[in-house]
Amino acid sequence: MQYKDEVEAVHALQTAYKQIRAEVAKVVVGQDDVVKSVLIAIFSNGHCLLVGVPGLAKTLLVQTVASVLDLGFNRIQFTPDLMPSDIIGSEILGEDRQFKFVKGPVFSNIILADEINRTPPKTQAALLEAMQEKAVTAAGLTHALPKPFFVLATQNPIEQEGTYPLPEAQLDRFMFNIQLGYPSLEEELHIVRNTTSQRQVSLSKVMGMEQIQYFQSLIREVPVTDHVLQYAVKLASKTRPQTELATEAVNKYISWGAGPRASQFLVLGAKTHAVLSGKYAPDIEDVQAVAEAILRHRIVRNYRAEAEGLSVEKIIRGLF
């Protein structure tokens, strides 16, 4: 695909984004902010953690996005007896008496890690290298994963019996922690009407692998002014207690703040948010638009914040 200049390429991405939103809306009713966040993560080359109670179309959303973007899709149902080899694959002895590597379901473009906190840490850790390095290592050999590669994981925030909280190292690899809420009454009426009839939906393919990779490169080339870059880095720094930029509220209520990966994602997310909103460079409002989803799972509240019922989101908004 050839564009005359970056301006034309940005227009093409904005047009494609509107088409993707329209196609997804044929299947997923409401959840507009969630759909936007997932697409921002994809064009930023990041991963998403979707947190919501059962029945909010988390799985349906991921399947629909994969279909509209014409990407390979695999779903992995995380259970307590799942082993790392069930995700990345394993070495088997072939008929020729030679060992060969059989690829697991992680070898696809979009991976739905369903109920990721239902499997023990040993199996959760099998995704660490895949999410960061876009590769897996087995029997001393490194195998590259298909490009583009995204992990979209789901988690149920209510039922915690028999679950294993994700370690901080793995949480930090997710660009966004997206909270899904209940639909409005009007949206729920629409959902029930559509899903209790014989309604058939035909989805159009809007984009392919090569286009996605091109637009990911385009996002990297979007310019960022120094004051926006400094704002993003300072915003992440403010979350770290007992440091130079930490606010009084952070020192009082936070035991652990966001690391440098948060600063990187704030800038990348702001770039993508700006382009998808029709701008050619991000401003401070774009950083703030993505900040909550990027920072909420990187900040650990202390006992005082929990006792006073102070949410992470309120602390983050206080930093703006």
PDB file of N, CA and C in Angstrom, residues 76-129:
ATOM      1  N   ILE A  76      -7.677 -19.386  24.195  1.00  0.00           N
ATOM      2  CA  ILE A  76      -7.130 -20.306  25.194  1.00  0.00           C
ATOM      3  C   ILE A  76      -7.947 -20.133  26.466  1.00  0.00           C
ATOM      4  N   GLN A  77      -8.632 -21.199  26.863  1.00  0.00           N
ATOM      5  CA  GLN A  77      -9.422 -21.158  28.100  1.00  0.00           C
ATOM      6  C   GLN A  77      -8.509 -21.536  29.262  1.00  0.00           C
ATOM      7  N   PHE A  78      -8.192 -20.578  30.106  1.00  0.00           N
ATOM      8  CA  PHE A  78      -7.269 -20.818  31.216  1.00  0.00           C
ATOM      9  C   PHE A  78      -7.991 -21.540  32.355  1.00  0.00           C
ATOM     10  N   THR A  79      -7.436 -22.665  32.752  1.00  0.00           N
ATOM     11  CA  THR A  79      -8.003 -23.494  33.815  1.00  0.00           C
ATOM     12  C   THR A  79      -6.876 -23.898  34.767  1.00  0.00           C
ATOM     13  N   PRO A  80      -7.215 -24.370  35.990  1.00  0.00           N
ATOM     14  CA  PRO A  80      -6.168 -24.731  36.954  1.00  0.00           C
ATOM     15  C   PRO A  80      -5.233 -25.834  36.486  1.00  0.00           C
ATOM     16  N   ASP A  81      -5.672 -26.703  35.561  1.00  0.00           N
ATOM     17  CA  ASP A  81      -4.803 -27.803  35.130  1.00  0.00           C
ATOM     18  C   ASP A  81      -4.073 -27.505  33.819  1.00  0.00           C
ATOM     19  N   LEU A  82      -4.143 -26.278  33.333  1.00  0.00           N
ATOM     20  CA  LEU A  82      -3.460 -25.915  32.092  1.00  0.00           C
ATOM     21  C   LEU A  82      -1.949 -25.870  32.327  1.00  0.00           C
ATOM     22  N   MET A  83      -1.186 -26.406  31.389  1.00  0.00           N
ATOM     23  CA  MET A  83       0.272 -26.437  31.494  1.00  0.00           C
ATOM     24  C   MET A  83       0.889 -25.467  30.487  1.00  0.00           C
ATOM     25  N   PRO A  84       2.134 -24.994  30.741  1.00  0.00           N
ATOM     26  CA  PRO A  84       2.782 -24.087  29.784  1.00  0.00           C
ATOM     27  C   PRO A  84       2.838 -24.655  28.366  1.00  0.00           C
ATOM     28  N   SER A  85       3.077 -25.975  28.247  1.00  0.00           N
ATOM     29  CA  SER A  85       3.151 -26.587  26.916  1.00  0.00           C
ATOM     30  C   SER A  85       1.818 -26.542  26.180  1.00  0.00           C
ATOM     31  N   ASP A  86       0.712 -26.417  26.943  1.00  0.00           N
ATOM     32  CA  ASP A  86      -0.602 -26.300  26.313  1.00  0.00           C
ATOM     33  C   ASP A  86      -0.773 -24.950  25.634  1.00  0.00           C
ATOM     34  N   ILE A  87       0.105 -24.007  25.956  1.00  0.00           N
ATOM     35  CA  ILE A  87       0.023 -22.658  25.386  1.00  0.00           C
ATOM     36  C   ILE A  87       1.067 -22.466  24.285  1.00  0.00           C
ATOM     37  N   ILE A  88       2.339 -22.753  24.617  1.00  0.00           N
ATOM     38  CA  ILE A  88       3.402 -22.433  23.661  1.00  0.00           C
ATOM     39  C   ILE A  88       3.727 -23.602  22.733  1.00  0.00           C
ATOM     40  N   GLY A  89       3.344 -24.822  23.099  1.00  0.00           N
ATOM     41  CA  GLY A  89       3.679 -25.991  22.291  1.00  0.00           C
ATOM     42  C   GLY A  89       4.738 -26.840  22.983  1.00  0.00           C
ATOM     43  N   SER A  90       5.137 -27.926  22.337  1.00  0.00           N
ATOM     44  CA  SER A  90       6.094 -28.832  22.972  1.00  0.00           C
ATOM     45  C   SER A  90       6.868 -29.615  21.918  1.00  0.00           C
ATOM     46  N   GLU A  91       7.955 -30.220  22.374  1.00  0.00           N
ATOM     47  CA  GLU A  91       8.776 -31.078  21.515  1.00  0.00           C
ATOM     48  C   GLU A  91       8.212 -32.494  21.540  1.00  0.00           C
ATOM     49  N   ILE A  92       8.055 -33.089  20.374  1.00  0.00           N
ATOM     50  CA  ILE A  92       7.611 -34.486  20.316  1.00  0.00           C
ATOM     51  C   ILE A  92       8.580 -35.283  19.448  1.00  0.00           C
ATOM     52  N   LEU A  93       8.611 -36.583  19.681  1.00  0.00           N
ATOM     53  CA  LEU A  93       9.477 -37.474  18.912  1.00  0.00           C
ATOM     54  C   LEU A  93       8.715 -37.944  17.676  1.00  0.00           C
ATOM     55  N   GLY A  94       9.237 -37.579  16.506  1.00  0.00           N
ATOM     56  CA  GLY A  94       8.567 -37.915  15.262  1.00  0.00           C
ATOM     57  C   GLY A  94       8.851 -39.335  14.801  1.00  0.00           C
ATOM     58  N   GLU A  95       8.228 -39.706  13.695  1.00  0.00           N
ATOM     59  CA  GLU A  95       8.417 -41.039  13.148  1.00  0.00           C
ATOM     60  C   GLU A  95       9.847 -41.287  12.690  1.00  0.00           C
ATOM     61  N   ASP A  96      10.551 -40.185  12.358  1.00  0.00           N
ATOM     62  CA  ASP A  96      11.941 -40.313  11.913  1.00  0.00           C
ATOM     63  C   ASP A  96      12.919 -40.332  13.083  1.00  0.00           C
ATOM     64  N   ARG A  97      12.383 -40.488  14.296  1.00  0.00           N
ATOM     65  CA  ARG A  97      13.184 -40.550  15.532  1.00  0.00           C
ATOM     66  C   ARG A  97      13.887 -39.225  15.824  1.00  0.00           C
ATOM     67  N   GLN A  98      13.365 -38.131  15.255  1.00  0.00           N
ATOM     68  CA  GLN A  98      13.901 -36.805  15.510  1.00  0.00           C
ATOM     69  C   GLN A  98      12.855 -35.975  16.258  1.00  0.00           C
ATOM     70  N   PHE A  99      13.354 -35.176  17.197  1.00  0.00           N
ATOM     71  CA  PHE A  99      12.426 -34.307  17.913  1.00  0.00           C
ATOM     72  C   PHE A  99      12.029 -33.121  17.031  1.00  0.00           C
ATOM     73  N   LYS A 100      10.771 -32.788  17.075  1.00  0.00           N
ATOM     74  CA  LYS A 100      10.302 -31.608  16.352  1.00  0.00           C
ATOM     75  C   LYS A 100       9.346 -30.820  17.240  1.00  0.00           C
ATOM     76  N   PHE A 101       9.301 -29.509  17.012  1.00  0.00           N
ATOM     77  CA  PHE A 101       8.483 -28.625  17.834  1.00  0.00           C
ATOM     78  C   PHE A 101       7.091 -28.488  17.221  1.00  0.00           C
ATOM     79  N   VAL A 102       6.083 -28.810  18.015  1.00  0.00           N
ATOM     80  CA  VAL A 102       4.690 -28.647  17.591  1.00  0.00           C
ATOM     81  C   VAL A 102       4.153 -27.362  18.225  1.00  0.00           C
ATOM     82  N   LYS A 103       3.795 -26.409  17.393  1.00  0.00           N
ATOM     83  CA  LYS A 103       3.381 -25.099  17.874  1.00  0.00           C
ATOM     84  C   LYS A 103       2.060 -25.171  18.643  1.00  0.00           C
ATOM     85  N   GLY A 104       1.982 -24.394  19.726  1.00  0.00           N
ATOM     86  CA  GLY A 104       0.759 -24.306  20.515  1.00  0.00           C
ATOM     87  C   GLY A 104      -0.145 -23.198  20.004  1.00  0.00           C
ATOM     88  N   PRO A 105      -1.270 -22.984  20.657  1.00  0.00           N
ATOM     89  CA  PRO A 105      -2.242 -21.981  20.196  1.00  0.00           C
ATOM     90  C   PRO A 105      -1.760 -20.543  20.264  1.00  0.00           C
ATOM     91  N   VAL A 106      -0.624 -20.296  20.963  1.00  0.00           N
ATOM     92  CA  VAL A 106      -0.117 -18.928  21.044  1.00  0.00           C
ATOM     93  C   VAL A 106       0.397 -18.440  19.689  1.00  0.00           C
ATOM     94  N   PHE A 107       0.606 -19.366  18.760  1.00  0.00           N
ATOM     95  CA  PHE A 107       1.087 -18.990  17.431  1.00  0.00           C
ATOM     96  C   PHE A 107      -0.084 -18.543  16.555  1.00  0.00           C
ATOM     97  N   SER A 108      -0.548 -17.333  16.814  1.00  0.00           N
ATOM     98  CA  SER A 108      -1.609 -16.714  16.034  1.00  0.00           C
ATOM     99  C   SER A 108      -1.474 -15.210  16.189  1.00  0.00           C
ATOM    100  N   ASN A 109      -2.323 -14.446  15.502  1.00  0.00           N
ATOM    101  CA  ASN A 109      -2.221 -12.985  15.576  1.00  0.00           C
ATOM    102  C   ASN A 109      -2.890 -12.417  16.824  1.00  0.00           C
ATOM    103  N   ILE A 110      -4.112 -12.861  17.090  1.00  0.00           N
ATOM    104  CA  ILE A 110      -4.828 -12.401  18.282  1.00  0.00           C
ATOM    105  C   ILE A 110      -5.093 -13.602  19.180  1.00  0.00           C
ATOM    106  N   ILE A 111      -4.628 -13.508  20.413  1.00  0.00           N
ATOM    107  CA  ILE A 111      -4.823 -14.576  21.393  1.00  0.00           C
ATOM    108  C   ILE A 111      -5.801 -14.081  22.447  1.00  0.00           C
ATOM    109  N   LEU A 112      -6.899 -14.797  22.595  1.00  0.00           N
ATOM    110  CA  LEU A 112      -7.837 -14.507  23.679  1.00  0.00           C
ATOM    111  C   LEU A 112      -7.471 -15.400  24.858  1.00  0.00           C
ATOM    112  N   ALA A 113      -6.891 -14.797  25.876  1.00  0.00           N
ATOM    113  CA  ALA A 113      -6.547 -15.530  27.101  1.00  0.00           C
ATOM    114  C   ALA A 113      -7.738 -15.402  28.049  1.00  0.00           C
ATOM    115  N   ASP A 114      -8.666 -16.334  27.942  1.00  0.00           N
ATOM    116  CA  ASP A 114      -9.931 -16.234  28.668  1.00  0.00           C
ATOM    117  C   ASP A 114      -9.760 -16.651  30.126  1.00  0.00           C
ATOM    118  N   GLU A 115     -10.216 -15.788  31.051  1.00  0.00           N
ATOM    119  CA  GLU A 115     -10.092 -16.036  32.501  1.00  0.00           C
ATOM    120  C   GLU A 115      -8.634 -16.354  32.856  1.00  0.00           C
ATOM    121  N   ILE A 116      -7.755 -15.434  32.500  1.00  0.00           N
ATOM    122  CA  ILE A 116      -6.312 -15.666  32.636  1.00  0.00           C
ATOM    123  C   ILE A 116      -5.891 -15.906  34.080  1.00  0.00           C
ATOM    124  N   ASN A 117      -6.663 -15.415  35.041  1.00  0.00           N
ATOM    125  CA  ASN A 117      -6.278 -15.587  36.447  1.00  0.00           C
ATOM    126  C   ASN A 117      -6.766 -16.904  37.037  1.00  0.00           C
ATOM    127  N   ARG A 118      -7.271 -17.811  36.212  1.00  0.00           N
ATOM    128  CA  ARG A 118      -7.724 -19.112  36.723  1.00  0.00           C
ATOM    129  C   ARG A 118      -6.644 -20.188  36.604  1.00  0.00           C
ATOM    130  N   THR A 119      -5.474 -19.811  36.106  1.00  0.00           N
ATOM    131  CA  THR A 119      -4.400 -20.799  35.962  1.00  0.00           C
ATOM    132  C   THR A 119      -3.237 -20.423  36.882  1.00  0.00           C
ATOM    133  N   PRO A 120      -2.465 -21.404  37.367  1.00  0.00           N
ATOM    134  CA  PRO A 120      -1.373 -21.102  38.300  1.00  0.00           C
ATOM    135  C   PRO A 120      -0.284 -20.228  37.683  1.00  0.00           C
ATOM    136  N   PRO A 121       0.528 -19.586  38.522  1.00  0.00           N
ATOM    137  CA  PRO A 121       1.580 -18.681  38.042  1.00  0.00           C
ATOM    138  C   PRO A 121       2.540 -19.315  37.040  1.00  0.00           C
ATOM    139  N   LYS A 122       2.841 -20.601  37.194  1.00  0.00           N
ATOM    140  CA  LYS A 122       3.760 -21.263  36.268  1.00  0.00           C
ATOM    141  C   LYS A 122       3.240 -21.187  34.835  1.00  0.00           C
ATOM    142  N   THR A 123       1.950 -21.378  34.663  1.00  0.00           N
ATOM    143  CA  THR A 123       1.361 -21.323  33.330  1.00  0.00           C
ATOM    144  C   THR A 123       1.169 -19.881  32.870  1.00  0.00           C
ATOM    145  N   GLN A 124       0.784 -19.000  33.785  1.00  0.00           N
ATOM    146  CA  GLN A 124       0.683 -17.578  33.437  1.00  0.00           C
ATOM    147  C   GLN A 124       2.010 -17.056  32.884  1.00  0.00           C
ATOM    148  N   ALA A 125       3.115 -17.525  33.491  1.00  0.00           N
ATOM    149  CA  ALA A 125       4.438 -17.057  33.088  1.00  0.00           C
ATOM    150  C   ALA A 125       4.811 -17.483  31.670  1.00  0.00           C
ATOM    151  N   ALA A 126       4.104 -18.475  31.125  1.00  0.00           N
ATOM    152  CA  ALA A 126       4.404 -18.914  29.763  1.00  0.00           C
ATOM    153  C   ALA A 126       4.149 -17.807  28.747  1.00  0.00           C
ATOM    154  N   LEU A 127       3.326 -16.822  29.132  1.00  0.00           N
ATOM    155  CA  LEU A 127       3.020 -15.716  28.224  1.00  0.00           C
ATOM    156  C   LEU A 127       3.989 -14.544  28.352  1.00  0.00           C
ATOM    157  N   LEU A 128       4.845 -14.548  29.376  1.00  0.00           N
ATOM    158  CA  LEU A 128       5.705 -13.391  29.615  1.00  0.00           C
ATOM    159  C   LEU A 128       6.606 -13.078  28.421  1.00  0.00           C
ATOM    160  N   GLU A 129       7.323 -14.081  27.938  1.00  0.00           N
ATOM    161  CA  GLU A 129       8.218 -13.868  26.798  1.00  0.00           C
ATOM    162  C   GLU A 129       7.437 -13.547  25.538  1.00  0.00           C
TER     163      GLU A 129
END
